[in-house]
Amino acid sequence: MTARGDLPAGTTTFVGRRTVLADTGALLRRARLVTLTGPGGVGKTRVAVETGRALAQAFQHGAWRVRLGDLQDPAALARTVTTVLRIVDNAPEPGLGRLVESLHDKHLLLVLDNCEHLLEAVRQLVHRLLHDCEGLTILATSRVPLGVYGEQVQRVPPLDGDDAVRLFLDRAEMAPERAEVAALCRAVDGLPLTVEVLAAQPGGAVLSEVLHHPEPATLEQVLEWTAQQCTDDERRLWARLSVFPADLDLAAAEAVADADVLKPLSALVLRSLVETATSPVTGETRYRLPDTVSQFGARLLTDADEALRRHAVHYSEFVDEAARSWFSPGESLWMGRLWEEWPNVRAAVGHALRTPDLAAVGAAVAMNVQRARFTSFAGMLGQAWDLLVAAREVVTEAPLRTSLLAHCAYMAQVRGDAEVAFPLMTEARALPRLPITDVHLVLAEATHLFFVEGSADCVPLYAHVVELCRQYSSPGDIYITELMHTMAACFLQDAEASDKATTALARQAESNGVNWAHAWGLWHRGLHELLHGDPAQVHPLVVQALRIQLTLGDTWSAPFSLWLLACTCVELGAFDRAARLLGALRSQERISKISFSGMKPFHRLLDHSDRTVRRSLGDDYQVITTLGADLRPEQAMAFALEPVPVSERRPPRPQLPGGLTRQEFTIAGLVADGYTSKQIGAQLFISPHTADRHVVNIRSKLGLPSRVALAAWHRSASGER
């Protein structure tokens, strides 16, 4: 969350309103909830934005606007606010908890724009936020007051005569005489949106209707007269654009209209019926209907089902392309485009799932969003989970349901939530499947073996998933499964297998130029060195990975780097630093909803590190870990990136006899103590078969003929040390 917030820059001049701006600012200085009220088109949003921009510097964490006109589902209100504020929201259960947790110590201005259609949900949200977040001030816009205790209501009036004339002249390409302009503005009661629409009229027909109307013309009447002056293509496009809940690009307009729309779209822009802005992601023009104009356009729509269907299919194809294409140098562009289109994607899934013959399309979009990594990358797994839950309620037939259940199980597993994952996977196992379904289900099966059982049997199963992906999936899917295969090899196989897997993973990322994948390649190399090599090499590798992750804005990967850095500092003997990182990691687990305790290999190493730090620091342990837990996320990451001073490190460990790794030397010690392969497996959380293979490899490395000889060697080597 930046200090400046996200209020948009003005693209047109702001005319008049000095009094209402001053009054609103004065109210906000003494009240924590101010609501701007007035009819549609009176300029409540513009007043709110200008007020927020003027006061943003007075709030430590800036001013933020949440557009609620796009939102139709009251249950998604808290998640929508969380998304706009860029707060990580990965919790599967919806609610205000994450929002309150993040805002309780923030000093910011929250602008809730267009609340009237969500009054009850907004009331509950505002009441809770104001009660639990003392530094929060809320500026709302609504056609009616919210009705919350402590609310101060500021009515936004129409423009007075002079200001209305100034607005008309500012917006008009060719204006009539000033006296006629003044008459027009009086005839529409100075309503700003109506004045802007009139100023943009290319001919005089609408102006004549307004001037000769016996009573003041309403905005709805002006829009009706304007529609009559539009061509058939313009009216049809206006109607079809009303199905978009948010802004859109030219390709989306063409898909929904099923025609070349450039000419009618340009005409609607000239008539001030469509607003334009430049995308900060692509640099291309994006289009948006003002809420009142969109509502009128919906009344012109004679084929709503067809328009909504085209909208859903277009965004299905868009997300499918993102899932197939993100594993490329254009990954940041795809993440930006998905963020920009998220309200449309979410609406497309909702409509598809409500339409029986489009349900499969909706379920595919819900899965493909996660295949493109967007929701995990952006910290929006909660919203992704909501869509998948909705899809599971609708999709009942295999093999699509099989894939859907397995996909959900995998999502739960990588959060460390086996309790949620297991029943989903159990149901999926019992359903029919196709080869493509196997990709999802076998991936979930392998991840269960890895995270829940800590079994090396997952490694060949991951290798099988990689082969399935090469036949049926995209390059990004292949890389994700190779990443899991490499992680399992590092944790559960010997040094040679781990080294081979991490080298191949890094080479794959470098060949595709994907920064996200490059960061994970560095991370895995660090994991390999920590488990099988030299811990002193880990820190610079993981710091480099974390820098890339933070630069990309990847909220999911950063906690894994924090975990690895904490464990590394323990091995380096930097116990104070390790304790602070362990405390910060606990906060990150809570925020990101990643449970390392639910992933056995991660938990085992983390538990060992934690016990080591406790023994080393004694009574100071609790104090230092609490200091780390109290760091804000950006502070924790800045601390994690700092180099470990030499003065904090203990002397490096001497090289182990025979060139063995630590795990190999430990296994040799267990053989010397008389452990069987089954007992070694139980001790180290590996299978007896894997333990036996390790013993054979160790004997081969040392040139020893039997377990008895290995036991004798270890006793001798331990005595020498």
XYZ file of C-alpha atoms in Angstrom:
721
model
C 0.000 0.000 0.000
C 1.577 3.275 -1.129
C 1.306 6.464 0.874
C -0.201 8.367 -2.044
C -3.187 6.109 -2.642
C -4.813 5.587 -6.019
C -6.996 8.604 -6.795
C -7.035 9.123 -10.572
C -5.557 12.209 -12.163
C -8.145 14.529 -13.693
C -8.423 14.265 -17.479
C -10.733 17.300 -17.805
C -10.909 20.651 -16.072
C -12.813 20.854 -12.796
C -15.318 23.693 -12.920
C -16.754 25.532 -9.901
C -17.783 23.727 -6.673
C -15.538 25.820 -4.424
C -18.189 25.989 -1.698
C -19.047 22.276 -1.666
C -15.344 21.350 -1.744
C -14.638 23.632 1.204
C -17.648 22.369 3.162
C -16.752 18.721 2.512
C -13.144 19.284 3.549
C -14.274 21.008 6.741
C -16.614 18.114 7.604
C -13.834 15.568 7.045
C -11.585 17.426 9.475
C -14.053 16.889 12.320
C -15.959 13.735 11.317
C -14.818 10.249 10.304
C -17.753 9.551 7.971
C -19.020 12.039 5.408
C -21.515 11.084 2.692
C -21.973 13.139 -0.470
C -25.577 12.812 -1.643
C -27.500 13.955 -4.688
C -29.130 12.629 -7.872
C -27.293 10.712 -10.558
C -25.156 12.948 -12.768
C -24.803 15.747 -10.197
C -21.058 15.174 -9.865
C -20.724 13.364 -6.513
C -17.843 11.229 -7.754
C -15.889 14.175 -9.137
C -16.346 16.145 -5.905
C -15.209 13.118 -3.881
C -12.111 12.625 -6.030
C -11.168 16.320 -5.939
C -11.679 16.408 -2.163
C -9.615 13.280 -1.699
C -6.833 14.623 -3.882
C -6.770 17.872 -1.898
C -6.624 16.073 1.458
C -4.427 13.086 0.545
C -1.275 14.612 2.015
C -3.025 15.003 5.375
C -3.326 11.210 5.649
C -0.160 9.219 6.276
C -1.320 6.370 4.035
C -3.040 8.509 1.428
C -6.494 8.485 -0.120
C -8.027 5.504 -1.962
C -11.173 5.220 -4.078
C -13.248 2.052 -4.382
C -15.733 2.121 -7.280
C -18.796 0.203 -6.155
C -20.996 0.951 -9.163
C -19.356 -2.082 -10.831
C -20.222 -4.417 -7.960
C -23.505 -6.327 -7.945
C -22.800 -8.969 -5.278
C -22.982 -7.548 -1.718
C -21.091 -10.581 -0.402
C -18.030 -9.499 -2.417
C -17.885 -5.995 -0.905
C -15.115 -6.588 1.634
C -13.008 -8.492 -0.895
C -13.455 -5.662 -3.416
C -12.212 -3.035 -0.961
C -9.315 -5.288 -0.012
C -8.343 -5.697 -3.666
C -8.348 -1.954 -4.396
C -6.182 -1.308 -1.325
C -3.763 -3.999 -2.574
C -4.114 -5.946 0.658
C -3.188 -9.631 0.446
C -6.427 -11.609 0.814
C -5.783 -15.322 0.426
C -8.262 -16.535 3.054
C -10.796 -19.056 1.736
C -13.516 -17.633 3.968
C -14.929 -14.228 2.947
C -15.342 -11.479 5.523
C -14.006 -8.318 7.023
C -11.291 -9.894 9.149
C -8.367 -9.419 6.770
C -9.459 -5.879 5.918
C -9.718 -4.838 9.572
C -6.398 -6.507 10.404
C -4.647 -4.507 7.704
C -6.308 -1.138 8.356
C -6.408 -1.082 12.162
C -3.131 0.871 12.387
C -3.425 2.854 9.135
C -4.207 6.560 8.758
C -5.988 6.923 5.436
C -9.000 8.319 3.627
C -11.227 5.673 2.031
C -13.579 6.905 -0.705
C -16.510 4.517 -1.247
C -18.053 5.615 -4.534
C -21.666 4.813 -5.600
C -23.052 3.006 -2.553
C -26.807 3.328 -3.100
C -27.411 -0.161 -4.546
C -25.467 -1.878 -1.743
C -26.741 0.132 1.225
C -27.087 -2.641 3.829
C -23.731 -4.227 3.010
C -22.013 -0.821 2.988
C -23.601 0.094 6.338
C -22.201 -3.053 7.951
C -18.767 -2.547 6.389
C -18.533 1.113 7.393
C -19.735 0.467 10.939
C -17.136 -2.256 11.493
C -14.266 -0.317 9.914
C -14.936 2.871 11.856
C -15.273 0.917 15.104
C -12.075 -1.124 14.719
C -9.800 1.177 12.674
C -9.283 4.420 14.583
C -7.115 6.092 11.936
C -9.619 5.557 9.131
C -11.815 8.287 7.638
C -14.496 7.438 5.060
C -15.920 9.659 2.334
C -18.891 7.992 0.633
C -21.013 8.949 -2.374
C -24.609 7.789 -2.550
C -27.939 9.040 -3.837
C -29.229 8.616 -0.265
C -27.476 8.785 3.130
C -25.982 5.565 4.507
C -27.739 5.881 7.864
C -24.684 5.019 9.987
C -24.221 6.574 13.436
C -21.936 9.618 13.279
C -22.512 10.184 9.554
C -22.287 13.769 8.306
C -24.263 14.347 5.095
C -23.140 16.867 2.487
C -25.583 17.479 -0.351
C -23.931 18.089 -3.726
C -26.043 20.686 -5.543
C -26.217 21.249 -9.304
C -23.923 23.909 -10.736
C -25.041 27.517 -10.427
C -25.719 29.450 -13.609
C -22.257 30.875 -14.257
C -20.430 27.630 -13.465
C -22.827 25.605 -15.632
C -22.169 27.958 -18.556
C -18.413 27.703 -17.966
C -18.653 23.882 -17.991
C -20.678 23.899 -21.220
C -18.239 26.229 -22.965
C -15.267 24.234 -21.711
C -16.639 20.969 -23.115
C -18.211 22.235 -26.355
C -16.349 22.135 -29.661
C -18.654 24.772 -31.137
C -20.967 26.563 -28.712
C -24.101 28.629 -29.398
C -24.375 32.196 -28.185
C -23.766 32.644 -24.470
C -27.396 33.602 -23.839
C -28.568 30.365 -25.454
C -26.014 28.381 -23.445
C -27.308 29.966 -20.249
C -30.872 29.053 -21.246
C -29.843 25.451 -21.933
C -28.114 25.164 -18.567
C -31.172 26.567 -16.775
C -33.367 24.133 -18.704
C -31.483 21.162 -17.229
C -31.148 22.676 -13.749
C -27.351 22.860 -14.050
C -26.894 19.087 -13.709
C -23.200 18.597 -14.703
C -23.475 15.323 -16.620
C -26.477 16.641 -18.558
C -24.596 19.845 -19.350
C -21.617 17.819 -20.625
C -23.847 15.629 -22.815
C -25.541 18.720 -24.260
C -22.194 20.410 -24.895
C -21.045 17.381 -26.879
C -24.064 17.225 -29.199
C -22.929 17.459 -32.833
C -26.245 18.941 -33.979
C -28.980 21.147 -32.634
C -31.865 18.667 -32.416
C -31.334 17.709 -28.785
C -30.635 21.313 -27.792
C -33.900 22.330 -29.446
C -35.807 19.630 -27.547
C -34.351 20.921 -24.278
C -35.102 24.578 -24.995
C -38.709 23.919 -26.095
C -39.561 21.460 -23.327
C -42.226 23.016 -21.073
C -40.487 21.881 -17.868
C -36.832 21.443 -16.830
C -35.445 18.424 -18.703
C -34.196 15.489 -16.678
C -30.987 13.615 -17.439
C -33.065 10.632 -18.535
C -34.968 12.766 -21.044
C -31.756 14.220 -22.442
C -30.316 10.713 -22.829
C -33.542 9.633 -24.553
C -33.348 12.517 -27.035
C -29.637 11.837 -27.531
C -30.334 8.167 -28.283
C -32.861 9.216 -30.916
C -30.133 11.235 -32.647
C -27.670 8.321 -32.621
C -27.364 5.983 -35.597
C -28.580 2.404 -35.268
C -24.971 1.222 -34.874
C -24.302 3.786 -32.157
C -27.442 2.860 -30.201
C -26.669 -0.859 -30.537
C -23.117 -0.349 -29.301
C -24.278 1.888 -26.423
C -26.676 -0.860 -25.363
C -24.126 -3.638 -25.607
C -21.419 -1.725 -23.747
C -23.805 -1.534 -20.792
C -23.043 -5.186 -19.956
C -19.479 -4.284 -18.975
C -19.124 -3.771 -15.205
C -15.881 -1.837 -15.683
C -13.719 -0.224 -18.326
C -12.786 -2.164 -21.456
C -10.498 -2.148 -24.480
C -11.333 -2.016 -28.156
C -11.063 -5.796 -28.620
C -13.669 -6.390 -25.907
C -16.041 -3.859 -27.463
C -15.698 -5.562 -30.853
C -16.282 -9.008 -29.332
C -19.499 -7.996 -27.603
C -20.805 -5.938 -30.516
C -19.734 -8.545 -33.098
C -18.771 -5.737 -35.470
C -16.215 -3.108 -36.319
C -16.951 -0.574 -33.580
C -14.325 2.107 -34.123
C -16.658 4.570 -35.884
C -19.708 4.256 -33.566
C -17.444 4.129 -30.503
C -15.723 7.346 -31.559
C -19.147 8.929 -32.008
C -20.211 7.919 -28.500
C -16.983 9.385 -27.123
C -17.662 12.661 -28.940
C -21.170 12.732 -27.456
C -19.663 12.378 -23.913
C -21.513 9.080 -23.504
C -18.251 7.121 -23.250
C -15.218 8.212 -21.242
C -11.669 7.356 -22.323
C -8.404 6.851 -20.493
C -4.974 5.503 -21.393
C -4.047 2.131 -19.932
C -0.889 2.340 -17.787
C -0.287 -1.329 -18.651
C -0.583 -1.431 -22.443
C -0.604 2.263 -23.353
C -3.803 1.682 -25.337
C -7.138 3.470 -24.961
C -9.694 2.086 -22.537
C -13.367 3.009 -22.559
C -16.000 3.355 -19.866
C -19.673 4.336 -19.685
C -20.558 6.607 -16.748
C -22.870 4.700 -14.399
C -26.010 6.692 -15.281
C -25.310 6.379 -19.011
C -24.712 2.642 -18.608
C -28.015 2.205 -16.762
C -29.839 3.963 -19.587
C -27.981 1.845 -22.160
C -29.198 -1.322 -20.420
C -32.760 -0.198 -21.184
C -31.864 -0.029 -24.882
C -30.579 -3.587 -24.825
C -32.953 -5.943 -26.625
C -30.594 -8.938 -26.686
C -29.084 -8.960 -23.180
C -28.498 -12.732 -23.164
C -26.495 -12.574 -26.376
C -24.412 -9.609 -25.186
C -23.661 -11.244 -21.832
C -22.786 -14.498 -23.589
C -20.328 -12.716 -25.868
C -18.845 -10.937 -22.836
C -18.320 -14.255 -21.026
C -16.826 -15.997 -24.069
C -14.471 -13.080 -24.804
C -13.017 -13.071 -21.303
C -12.854 -16.857 -21.300
C -10.620 -16.654 -24.376
C -8.615 -13.820 -22.821
C -7.877 -15.773 -19.624
C -7.139 -18.945 -21.588
C -4.556 -17.013 -23.619
C -3.056 -15.632 -20.391
C -2.758 -19.151 -18.937
C -1.005 -20.347 -22.106
C 1.222 -17.294 -22.582
C 2.405 -15.952 -19.228
C 5.546 -18.144 -19.166
C 7.432 -15.709 -21.394
C 9.270 -12.378 -21.185
C 5.798 -10.782 -21.289
C 4.823 -12.165 -17.866
C 4.595 -8.698 -16.237
C 2.375 -7.475 -19.073
C 0.028 -10.430 -18.577
C -0.156 -9.846 -14.818
C -0.951 -6.182 -15.466
C -3.605 -6.994 -18.062
C -5.262 -9.529 -15.776
C -5.322 -6.976 -12.968
C -6.860 -4.391 -15.305
C -9.518 -6.811 -16.545
C -10.277 -8.478 -13.221
C -13.774 -6.937 -12.707
C -14.741 -8.106 -16.204
C -13.260 -11.567 -15.641
C -15.090 -11.946 -12.338
C -18.379 -10.856 -13.946
C -17.831 -13.214 -16.891
C -17.373 -16.194 -14.570
C -20.493 -15.256 -12.610
C -22.681 -14.986 -15.705
C -21.295 -18.173 -17.242
C -21.956 -20.170 -14.071
C -25.547 -18.867 -13.986
C -26.091 -19.984 -17.601
C -26.428 -23.791 -17.885
C -24.792 -24.197 -21.292
C -21.910 -21.859 -20.292
C -21.152 -23.462 -16.913
C -18.160 -25.356 -18.320
C -16.799 -22.079 -19.696
C -17.128 -20.434 -16.276
C -15.381 -23.319 -14.515
C -12.537 -23.253 -17.051
C -12.024 -19.513 -16.507
C -11.985 -20.001 -12.725
C -9.221 -22.613 -13.094
C -7.282 -20.768 -15.800
C -7.006 -17.617 -13.677
C -4.937 -19.623 -11.217
C -3.040 -21.433 -13.971
C -1.885 -17.968 -15.052
C -0.699 -17.434 -11.416
C -2.515 -14.097 -11.296
C -4.545 -14.485 -8.114
C -1.663 -15.970 -6.121
C 0.736 -13.402 -7.556
C -1.604 -10.507 -6.639
C -2.632 -11.878 -3.232
C -6.217 -12.551 -4.357
C -6.533 -16.280 -3.742
C -9.623 -15.596 -1.647
C -11.465 -14.304 -4.711
C -10.147 -17.183 -6.819
C -11.434 -19.610 -4.181
C -14.871 -17.933 -4.207
C -15.118 -18.487 -7.968
C -14.025 -22.118 -7.682
C -16.516 -22.803 -4.889
C -19.274 -21.340 -7.072
C -18.113 -23.528 -9.971
C -18.176 -26.667 -7.794
C -21.800 -25.940 -6.897
C -22.771 -25.859 -10.574
C -20.485 -28.361 -12.326
C -21.613 -31.859 -11.343
C -20.497 -34.004 -14.275
C -17.096 -35.650 -14.736
C -14.501 -35.274 -16.106
C -14.742 -31.484 -15.673
C -15.764 -31.873 -12.041
C -12.803 -34.216 -11.535
C -10.410 -31.536 -12.741
C -12.175 -28.862 -10.708
C -11.959 -30.830 -7.462
C -8.320 -31.762 -8.057
C -7.468 -28.153 -8.885
C -9.072 -26.981 -5.630
C -7.280 -29.697 -3.679
C -3.923 -28.577 -5.082
C -4.675 -24.940 -4.194
C -5.405 -25.969 -0.615
C -2.269 -28.133 -0.461
C 0.121 -25.365 -1.485
C -1.369 -23.249 1.321
C -0.560 -26.117 3.680
C -4.256 -26.875 4.286
C -4.505 -30.663 4.038
C -7.758 -30.692 6.000
C -9.524 -28.905 3.131
C -7.600 -30.685 0.372
C -8.109 -34.312 1.406
C -11.925 -34.644 0.963
C -11.735 -32.832 -2.373
C -9.056 -35.213 -3.586
C -10.970 -38.234 -2.262
C -14.068 -37.260 -4.226
C -12.010 -36.585 -7.360
C -10.387 -40.048 -7.179
C -13.809 -41.693 -7.390
C -14.875 -39.834 -10.546
C -14.185 -40.665 -14.223
C -11.322 -38.786 -15.845
C -9.576 -38.099 -19.126
C -5.826 -37.719 -19.797
C -6.050 -33.950 -19.274
C -7.865 -34.593 -15.981
C -4.950 -36.768 -14.908
C -2.697 -33.710 -14.965
C -4.709 -32.063 -12.187
C -5.388 -35.190 -10.153
C -1.905 -36.717 -10.312
C -0.423 -33.323 -9.386
C -2.668 -33.267 -6.316
C -1.727 -36.877 -5.482
C 1.993 -36.110 -5.727
C 1.641 -32.977 -3.614
C -0.193 -34.963 -0.937
C 2.716 -37.420 -0.789
C 5.167 -34.513 -0.621
C 3.567 -32.107 1.845
C 1.453 -34.416 4.006
C 3.428 -37.651 4.078
C 6.912 -36.320 3.338
C 7.441 -39.354 1.094
C 10.091 -39.515 -1.635
C 7.563 -41.519 -3.652
C 6.239 -38.129 -4.789
C 9.357 -37.509 -6.900
C 8.666 -40.062 -9.672
C 4.996 -39.095 -9.555
C 5.915 -35.456 -10.200
C 8.091 -36.633 -13.084
C 5.018 -38.380 -14.495
C 2.980 -35.152 -14.190
C 5.706 -33.282 -16.083
C 5.354 -35.757 -18.958
C 1.559 -35.408 -18.911
C 1.903 -31.616 -19.035
C 4.228 -31.860 -22.020
C 1.458 -33.700 -23.845
C -1.604 -31.776 -22.732
C -0.676 -28.442 -21.127
C 1.140 -25.164 -21.661
C 4.800 -24.217 -20.986
C 3.780 -22.483 -17.768
C 2.053 -25.622 -16.468
C 5.145 -27.654 -17.345
C 7.359 -25.273 -15.388
C 5.100 -25.327 -12.318
C 5.232 -29.134 -12.183
C 9.004 -29.095 -12.773
C 9.287 -26.615 -9.898
C 7.418 -28.986 -7.557
C 9.499 -31.932 -8.808
C 12.709 -30.010 -8.075
C 11.548 -28.934 -4.624
C 10.729 -32.529 -3.732
C 14.099 -33.709 -5.062
C 15.911 -31.145 -2.890
C 14.078 -32.171 0.267
C 13.757 -35.919 -0.229
C 16.581 -37.131 -2.471
C 20.359 -37.150 -2.280
C 22.742 -34.343 -3.214
C 23.350 -35.612 -6.745
C 19.642 -35.806 -7.623
C 18.988 -32.425 -6.017
C 21.838 -30.776 -7.914
C 20.681 -32.238 -11.223
C 17.086 -31.079 -10.693
C 17.959 -27.518 -9.591
C 20.366 -27.056 -12.513
C 17.701 -28.177 -15.007
C 15.079 -25.898 -13.447
C 17.326 -22.836 -13.621
C 18.217 -23.586 -17.242
C 14.520 -23.856 -18.158
C 13.744 -20.427 -16.628
C 16.736 -18.739 -18.266
C 15.817 -20.088 -21.695
C 12.351 -18.498 -21.455
C 13.395 -15.163 -19.960
C 10.777 -15.343 -17.188
C 11.810 -13.293 -14.145
C 9.364 -15.049 -11.814
C 10.771 -18.434 -12.822
C 14.357 -17.124 -12.579
C 13.656 -16.134 -8.970
C 12.402 -19.638 -8.190
C 15.493 -21.098 -9.876
C 17.685 -19.070 -7.511
C 15.492 -20.094 -4.575
C 15.873 -23.786 -5.373
C 19.625 -23.438 -5.766
C 19.660 -21.895 -2.311
C 17.556 -24.747 -0.932
C 19.956 -27.269 -2.453
C 22.961 -25.564 -0.842
C 21.219 -25.402 2.528
C 20.285 -29.082 2.528
C 23.215 -30.605 0.686
C 26.013 -28.089 0.276
C 27.385 -24.866 1.736
C 24.935 -22.689 3.735
C 27.221 -19.677 3.222
C 26.209 -19.650 -0.470
C 22.483 -19.611 0.265
C 21.976 -16.051 1.486
C 23.051 -14.137 -1.664
C 21.049 -16.500 -3.882
C 17.827 -16.066 -1.921
C 18.274 -12.317 -1.490
C 18.519 -12.035 -5.267
C 15.380 -14.164 -5.636
C 13.510 -12.030 -3.097
C 14.504 -8.796 -4.857
C 13.013 -10.112 -8.098
C 9.831 -11.229 -6.337
C 9.348 -7.847 -4.663
C 10.062 -5.971 -7.899
C 7.421 -8.060 -9.672
C 4.935 -7.534 -6.832
C 4.703 -11.303 -6.268
C 2.994 -11.610 -2.875
C 2.929 -15.437 -2.883
C 6.599 -16.264 -3.412
C 8.086 -13.769 -0.936
C 7.110 -15.741 2.236
C 8.924 -18.804 0.852
C 12.082 -16.718 0.482
C 11.622 -15.392 4.017
C 11.355 -18.995 5.249
C 14.581 -19.970 3.486
C 16.474 -16.912 4.749
C 15.383 -17.587 8.342
C 16.583 -21.207 8.166
C 19.831 -20.100 6.508
C 20.631 -17.552 9.215
C 20.314 -20.347 11.782
C 22.875 -22.426 9.905
C 25.167 -19.390 9.674
C 24.905 -18.871 13.430
C 23.270 -15.432 13.076
C 20.738 -16.308 15.767
C 19.484 -12.793 16.579
C 18.770 -12.149 12.909
C 17.222 -15.601 12.527
C 14.897 -14.970 15.480
C 13.686 -11.704 14.018
C 13.096 -13.367 10.643
C 11.217 -16.216 12.325
C 8.933 -13.679 13.986
C 8.389 -11.873 10.685
C 7.679 -15.212 9.001
C 4.877 -15.960 11.473
C 3.223 -12.665 10.547
C 3.662 -13.447 6.848
C 2.070 -16.871 7.335
C -0.952 -15.220 8.933
C -1.212 -12.570 6.202
C -0.592 -14.814 3.198
C -2.499 -17.807 4.632
C 0.476 -20.043 3.842
C 0.944 -22.600 6.613
C 4.467 -24.010 6.606
C 3.439 -26.212 9.528
C 1.034 -27.920 7.096
C 3.881 -28.870 4.724
C 5.943 -31.563 6.419
C 9.366 -30.988 4.775
C 9.142 -27.236 5.383
C 7.867 -27.709 8.909
C 10.600 -30.168 9.836
C 13.399 -27.780 8.868
C 11.596 -24.772 10.353
C 11.018 -26.615 13.618
C 14.708 -27.584 13.776
C 15.698 -23.962 13.145
C 13.299 -22.652 15.755
C 14.534 -25.080 18.431
C 18.135 -24.190 17.652
C 17.435 -20.467 18.023
C 15.511 -21.027 21.264
C 18.435 -22.908 22.785
C 20.923 -20.284 21.632
C 19.021 -17.167 22.762
C 17.323 -18.400 25.899
C 15.138 -15.693 27.461
C 15.900 -13.272 24.609
C 14.139 -15.521 22.110
C 10.616 -14.293 22.834
C 11.616 -10.623 22.807
C 13.461 -10.793 19.485
C 10.857 -12.893 17.656
C 8.173 -10.454 18.835
C 10.186 -7.583 17.355
C 10.199 -9.427 14.039
C 6.471 -10.208 14.218
C 5.703 -6.515 14.788
C 7.442 -5.441 11.565
C 5.141 -4.272 8.800
C 5.455 -6.441 5.662
C 7.602 -3.878 3.812
C 9.862 -3.516 6.877
C 10.221 -7.290 7.179
C 11.237 -7.606 3.539
C 13.730 -4.726 3.807
C 15.299 -6.419 6.833
C 15.430 -9.774 5.025
C 17.347 -8.177 2.141
C 20.107 -6.862 4.392
C 23.422 -8.734 4.227
C 24.363 -10.816 7.248
C 27.338 -9.085 8.914
C 30.378 -11.297 9.384
C 30.328 -10.385 13.070
C 26.966 -12.152 13.441
C 28.134 -15.423 11.943
C 29.759 -18.295 13.760
C 32.837 -19.942 12.196
C 32.004 -22.264 9.272
C 31.654 -25.937 10.022
C 34.598 -28.137 9.110
C 34.075 -30.335 6.067
C 32.523 -33.689 6.940
C 34.677 -36.839 6.564
C 34.575 -38.684 3.283
C 33.018 -35.692 1.487
C 29.601 -36.727 2.788
C 26.722 -34.288 3.062
C 25.160 -33.651 6.447
C 22.245 -35.922 5.636
C 24.559 -38.700 4.461
C 26.728 -38.414 7.574
C 23.575 -38.537 9.733
C 22.391 -41.698 7.961
C 25.807 -43.298 8.413
C 25.536 -42.502 12.142
C 22.130 -44.164 12.339
C 23.589 -47.273 10.648
C 26.370 -47.244 13.235
C 23.700 -47.127 15.956
C 22.109 -50.270 14.526
C 19.080 -48.690 12.818
C 17.385 -50.627 10.026
C 16.343 -48.879 6.821
C 12.759 -48.808 8.081
C 13.840 -47.149 11.326
C 16.035 -44.647 9.456
C 13.078 -43.747 7.229
C 10.853 -43.148 10.245
C 13.530 -41.002 11.895
C 14.118 -38.822 8.808
C 10.551 -38.841 7.377
C 11.578 -40.724 4.232
C 10.478 -44.106 2.889
C 12.449 -47.278 3.839
C 13.247 -47.749 0.141
C 14.757 -44.250 -0.034
C 16.701 -44.825 3.178
C 18.104 -48.079 1.804
C 19.119 -46.364 -1.429
C 20.918 -43.662 0.567
C 22.864 -46.321 2.477
C 23.907 -47.981 -0.781
C 24.988 -44.639 -2.249
C 27.018 -43.785 0.858
C 28.768 -47.138 0.816
C 29.524 -46.689 -2.885
C 30.921 -43.175 -2.293
C 33.194 -44.455 0.496
C 34.047 -47.768 -1.250
C 32.732 -49.881 1.650
C 31.405 -53.418 1.091
C 28.699 -53.635 3.790
C 26.614 -51.871 6.439
C 28.944 -53.313 9.087
C 31.910 -51.653 7.384
C 29.953 -48.383 7.150
C 29.178 -48.520 10.873
C 32.860 -49.090 11.674
C 33.890 -46.224 9.379
C 31.468 -43.817 11.077
C 32.690 -44.730 14.555
C 36.260 -44.155 13.426
C 35.437 -40.909 11.633
C 33.506 -39.594 14.621
C 36.420 -40.391 16.898
C 38.831 -38.504 14.601
C 36.545 -35.494 14.720
